[in-house]
Short mmCIF file of C-alpha atoms in Angstrom, two decimals:
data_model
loop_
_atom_site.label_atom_id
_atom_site.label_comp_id
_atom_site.label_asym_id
_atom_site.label_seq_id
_atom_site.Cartn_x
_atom_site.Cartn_y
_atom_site.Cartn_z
CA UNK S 26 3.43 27.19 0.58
CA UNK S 27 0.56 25.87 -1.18
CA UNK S 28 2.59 23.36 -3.21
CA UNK S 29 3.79 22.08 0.62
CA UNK S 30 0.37 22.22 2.40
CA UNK S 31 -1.05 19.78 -0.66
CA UNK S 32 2.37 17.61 -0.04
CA UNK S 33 1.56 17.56 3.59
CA UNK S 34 -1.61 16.17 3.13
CA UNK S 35 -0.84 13.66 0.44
CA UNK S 36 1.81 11.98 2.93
CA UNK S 37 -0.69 11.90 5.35
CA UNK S 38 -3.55 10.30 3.62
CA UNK S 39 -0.71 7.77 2.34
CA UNK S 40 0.64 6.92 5.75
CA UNK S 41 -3.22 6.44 6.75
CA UNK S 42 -3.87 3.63 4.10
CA UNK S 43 -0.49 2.19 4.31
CA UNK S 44 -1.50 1.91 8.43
CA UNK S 45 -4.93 0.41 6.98
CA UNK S 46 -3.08 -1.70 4.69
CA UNK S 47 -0.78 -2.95 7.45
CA UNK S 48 -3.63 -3.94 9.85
CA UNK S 49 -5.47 -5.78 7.44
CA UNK S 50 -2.13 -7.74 6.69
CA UNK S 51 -1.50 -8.73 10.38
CA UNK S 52 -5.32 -9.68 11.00
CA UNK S 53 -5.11 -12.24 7.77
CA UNK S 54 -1.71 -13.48 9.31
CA UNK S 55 -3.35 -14.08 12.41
CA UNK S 56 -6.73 -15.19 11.00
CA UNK S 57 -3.95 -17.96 8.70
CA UNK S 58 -2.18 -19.11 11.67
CA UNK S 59 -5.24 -19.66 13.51
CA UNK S 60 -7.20 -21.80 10.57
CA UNK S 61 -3.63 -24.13 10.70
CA UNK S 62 -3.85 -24.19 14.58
CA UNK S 63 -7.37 -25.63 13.90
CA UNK S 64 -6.91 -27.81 11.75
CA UNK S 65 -3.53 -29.53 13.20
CA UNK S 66 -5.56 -29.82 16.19
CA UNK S 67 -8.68 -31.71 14.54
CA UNK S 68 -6.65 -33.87 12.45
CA UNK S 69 -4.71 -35.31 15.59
CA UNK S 70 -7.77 -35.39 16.99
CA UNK S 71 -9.54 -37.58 14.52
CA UNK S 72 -6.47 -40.03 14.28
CA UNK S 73 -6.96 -40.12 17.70
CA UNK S 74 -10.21 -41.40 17.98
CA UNK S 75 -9.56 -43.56 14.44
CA UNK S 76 -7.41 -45.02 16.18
CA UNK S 77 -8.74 -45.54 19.47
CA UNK S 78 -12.33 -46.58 17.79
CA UNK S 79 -11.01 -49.28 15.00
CA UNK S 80 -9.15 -50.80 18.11
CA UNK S 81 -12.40 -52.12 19.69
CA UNK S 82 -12.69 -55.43 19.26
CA UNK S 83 -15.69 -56.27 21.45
CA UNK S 84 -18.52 -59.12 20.26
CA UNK S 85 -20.41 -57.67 17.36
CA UNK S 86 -22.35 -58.75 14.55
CA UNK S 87 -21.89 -57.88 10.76
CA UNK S 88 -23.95 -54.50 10.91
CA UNK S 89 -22.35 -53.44 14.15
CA UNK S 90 -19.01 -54.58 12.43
CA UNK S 91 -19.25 -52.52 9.43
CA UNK S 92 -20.87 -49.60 10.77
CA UNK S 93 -17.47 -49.34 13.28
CA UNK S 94 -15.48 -50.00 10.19
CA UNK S 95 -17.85 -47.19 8.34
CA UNK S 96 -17.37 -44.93 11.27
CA UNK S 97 -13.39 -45.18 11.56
CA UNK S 98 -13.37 -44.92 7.60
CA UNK S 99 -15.04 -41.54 8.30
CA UNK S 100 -12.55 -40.19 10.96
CA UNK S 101 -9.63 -41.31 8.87
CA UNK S 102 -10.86 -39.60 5.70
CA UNK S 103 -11.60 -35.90 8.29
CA UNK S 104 -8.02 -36.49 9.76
CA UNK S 105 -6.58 -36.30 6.17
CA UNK S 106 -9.01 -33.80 5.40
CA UNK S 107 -7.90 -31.66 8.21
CA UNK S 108 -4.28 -32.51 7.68
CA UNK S 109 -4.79 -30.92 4.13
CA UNK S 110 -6.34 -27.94 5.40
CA UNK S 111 -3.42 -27.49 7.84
CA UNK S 112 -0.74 -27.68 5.20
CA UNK S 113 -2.76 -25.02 3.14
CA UNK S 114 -3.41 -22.84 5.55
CA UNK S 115 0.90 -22.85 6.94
CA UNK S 116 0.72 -21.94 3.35
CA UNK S 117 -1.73 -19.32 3.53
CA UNK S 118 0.29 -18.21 6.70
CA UNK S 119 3.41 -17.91 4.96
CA UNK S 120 2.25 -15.91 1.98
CA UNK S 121 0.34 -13.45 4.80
CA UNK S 122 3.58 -12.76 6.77
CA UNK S 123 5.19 -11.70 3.44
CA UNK S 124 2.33 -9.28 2.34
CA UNK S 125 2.75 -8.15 5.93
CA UNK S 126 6.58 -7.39 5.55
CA UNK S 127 5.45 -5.71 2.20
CA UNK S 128 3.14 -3.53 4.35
CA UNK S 129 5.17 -2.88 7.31
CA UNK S 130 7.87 -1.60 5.14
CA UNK S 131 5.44 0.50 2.45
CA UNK S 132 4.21 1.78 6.13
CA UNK S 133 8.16 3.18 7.01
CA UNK S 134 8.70 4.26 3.65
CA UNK S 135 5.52 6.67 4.06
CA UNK S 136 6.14 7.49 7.29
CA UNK S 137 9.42 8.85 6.21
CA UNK S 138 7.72 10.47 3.39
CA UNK S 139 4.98 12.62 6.24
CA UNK S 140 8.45 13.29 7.92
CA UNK S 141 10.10 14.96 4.99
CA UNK S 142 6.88 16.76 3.72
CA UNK S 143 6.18 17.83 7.27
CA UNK S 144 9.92 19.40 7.52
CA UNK S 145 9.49 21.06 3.92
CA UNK S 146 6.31 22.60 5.51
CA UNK S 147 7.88 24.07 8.56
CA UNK S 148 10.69 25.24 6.39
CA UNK S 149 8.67 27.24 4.11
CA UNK S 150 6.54 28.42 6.85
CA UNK S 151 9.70 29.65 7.88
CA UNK S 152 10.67 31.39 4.88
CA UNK S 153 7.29 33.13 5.15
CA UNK S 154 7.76 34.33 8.69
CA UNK S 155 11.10 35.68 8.01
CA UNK S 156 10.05 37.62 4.56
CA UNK S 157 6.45 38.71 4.74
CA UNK S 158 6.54 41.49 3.14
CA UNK S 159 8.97 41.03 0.24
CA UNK S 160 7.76 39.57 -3.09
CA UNK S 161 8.10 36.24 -4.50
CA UNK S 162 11.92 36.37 -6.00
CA UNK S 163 10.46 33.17 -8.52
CA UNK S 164 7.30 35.52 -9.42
CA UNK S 165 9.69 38.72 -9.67
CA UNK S 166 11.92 36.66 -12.19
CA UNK S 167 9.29 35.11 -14.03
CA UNK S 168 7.78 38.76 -14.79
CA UNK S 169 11.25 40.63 -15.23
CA UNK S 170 11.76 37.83 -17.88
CA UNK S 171 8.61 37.60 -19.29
CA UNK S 172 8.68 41.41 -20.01
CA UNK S 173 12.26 41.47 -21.41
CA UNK S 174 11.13 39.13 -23.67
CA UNK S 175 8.18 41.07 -24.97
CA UNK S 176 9.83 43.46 -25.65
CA UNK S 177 12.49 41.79 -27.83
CA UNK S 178 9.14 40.53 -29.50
CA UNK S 179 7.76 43.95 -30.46
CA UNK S 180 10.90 45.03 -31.83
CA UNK S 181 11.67 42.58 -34.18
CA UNK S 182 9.72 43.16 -37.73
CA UNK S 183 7.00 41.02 -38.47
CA UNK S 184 6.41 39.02 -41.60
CA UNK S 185 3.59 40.90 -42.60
CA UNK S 186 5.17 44.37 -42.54
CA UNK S 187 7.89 43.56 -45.14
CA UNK S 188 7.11 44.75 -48.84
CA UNK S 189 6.81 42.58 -51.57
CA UNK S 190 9.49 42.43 -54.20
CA UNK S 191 9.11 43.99 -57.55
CA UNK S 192 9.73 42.03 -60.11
CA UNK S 193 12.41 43.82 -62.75
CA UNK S 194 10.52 43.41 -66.16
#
């Protein structure tokens, strides 16, 4: 019964952290998928207004000229930037939903695990119920055996009882 009870709480504690395990797997998923949202949606911003910023071609002098230029550089360079970021995090994103498979099938397995320790339990519980008051057949056997044997034991001679041989001169 003991041997069950320690079983039963094993495949709980297991379940518990393969839950936590599971969670945390879904929120870095979700945190991934977010990050590439964010970043898709600033680089097509930034071509955007690259785009709609080196098409000015108003009246300007050399400093106003290069400043624009400067400035559209700039955008460019973030819309790559965040264009990189994207493709890491789908990355990212893709890695996460496997570790979340990984943990949403872990999670099963130990679910089925509390299952089976939780039916072992209620079986010998069982057995308990329905034979109170008898002994232990496995601890009845173990001591039926154990004295058989000792007694074999003590009837055999020992070593140190025999007599030492005379030697014929």
């Amino acid at each position: 019964m003991k041997r069950e009870e320690r079983r039963l709480k094993l495949a709980r504690l297991q379940v518990m952290l393969a839950e936590v395990s599971r969670r945390a797997a879904m929120r870095s998923l979700a945190d991934a998928l977010a990050e590439e949202t964010r970043s898709r949606t600033l680089a097509e911003r930034s071509r955007e207004l690259a785009g709609q910023y080196g098409g000015q071609s108003s009246a300007q002098d050399g400093d106003e000229l290069t400043q624009s230029g400067q400035f559209s550089a700039a955008l460019g360079t973030l819309a790559s930037d965040a264009e990189q970021a994207r493709a890491d995090a789908s990355e990212q994103a893709s890695w996460q939903a496997d570790a979340l498979g990984k943990a949403q099938t872990r999670a099963r397995r130990q679910s089925e695990r509390l299952h089976n320790a939780q039916t072992a339990y209620r079986a010998a519980q069982e057995r308990r119920e329905f034979a109170p008051n008898e002994p232990a057949s496995k601890g009845l056997a173990r001591n039926l055996q154990k004295d058989g044997q000792t007694a074999e034991v003590e009837d055999m001679p020992r070593a140190s009882d025999a007599r030492p041989r005379r030697k014929n001169p």
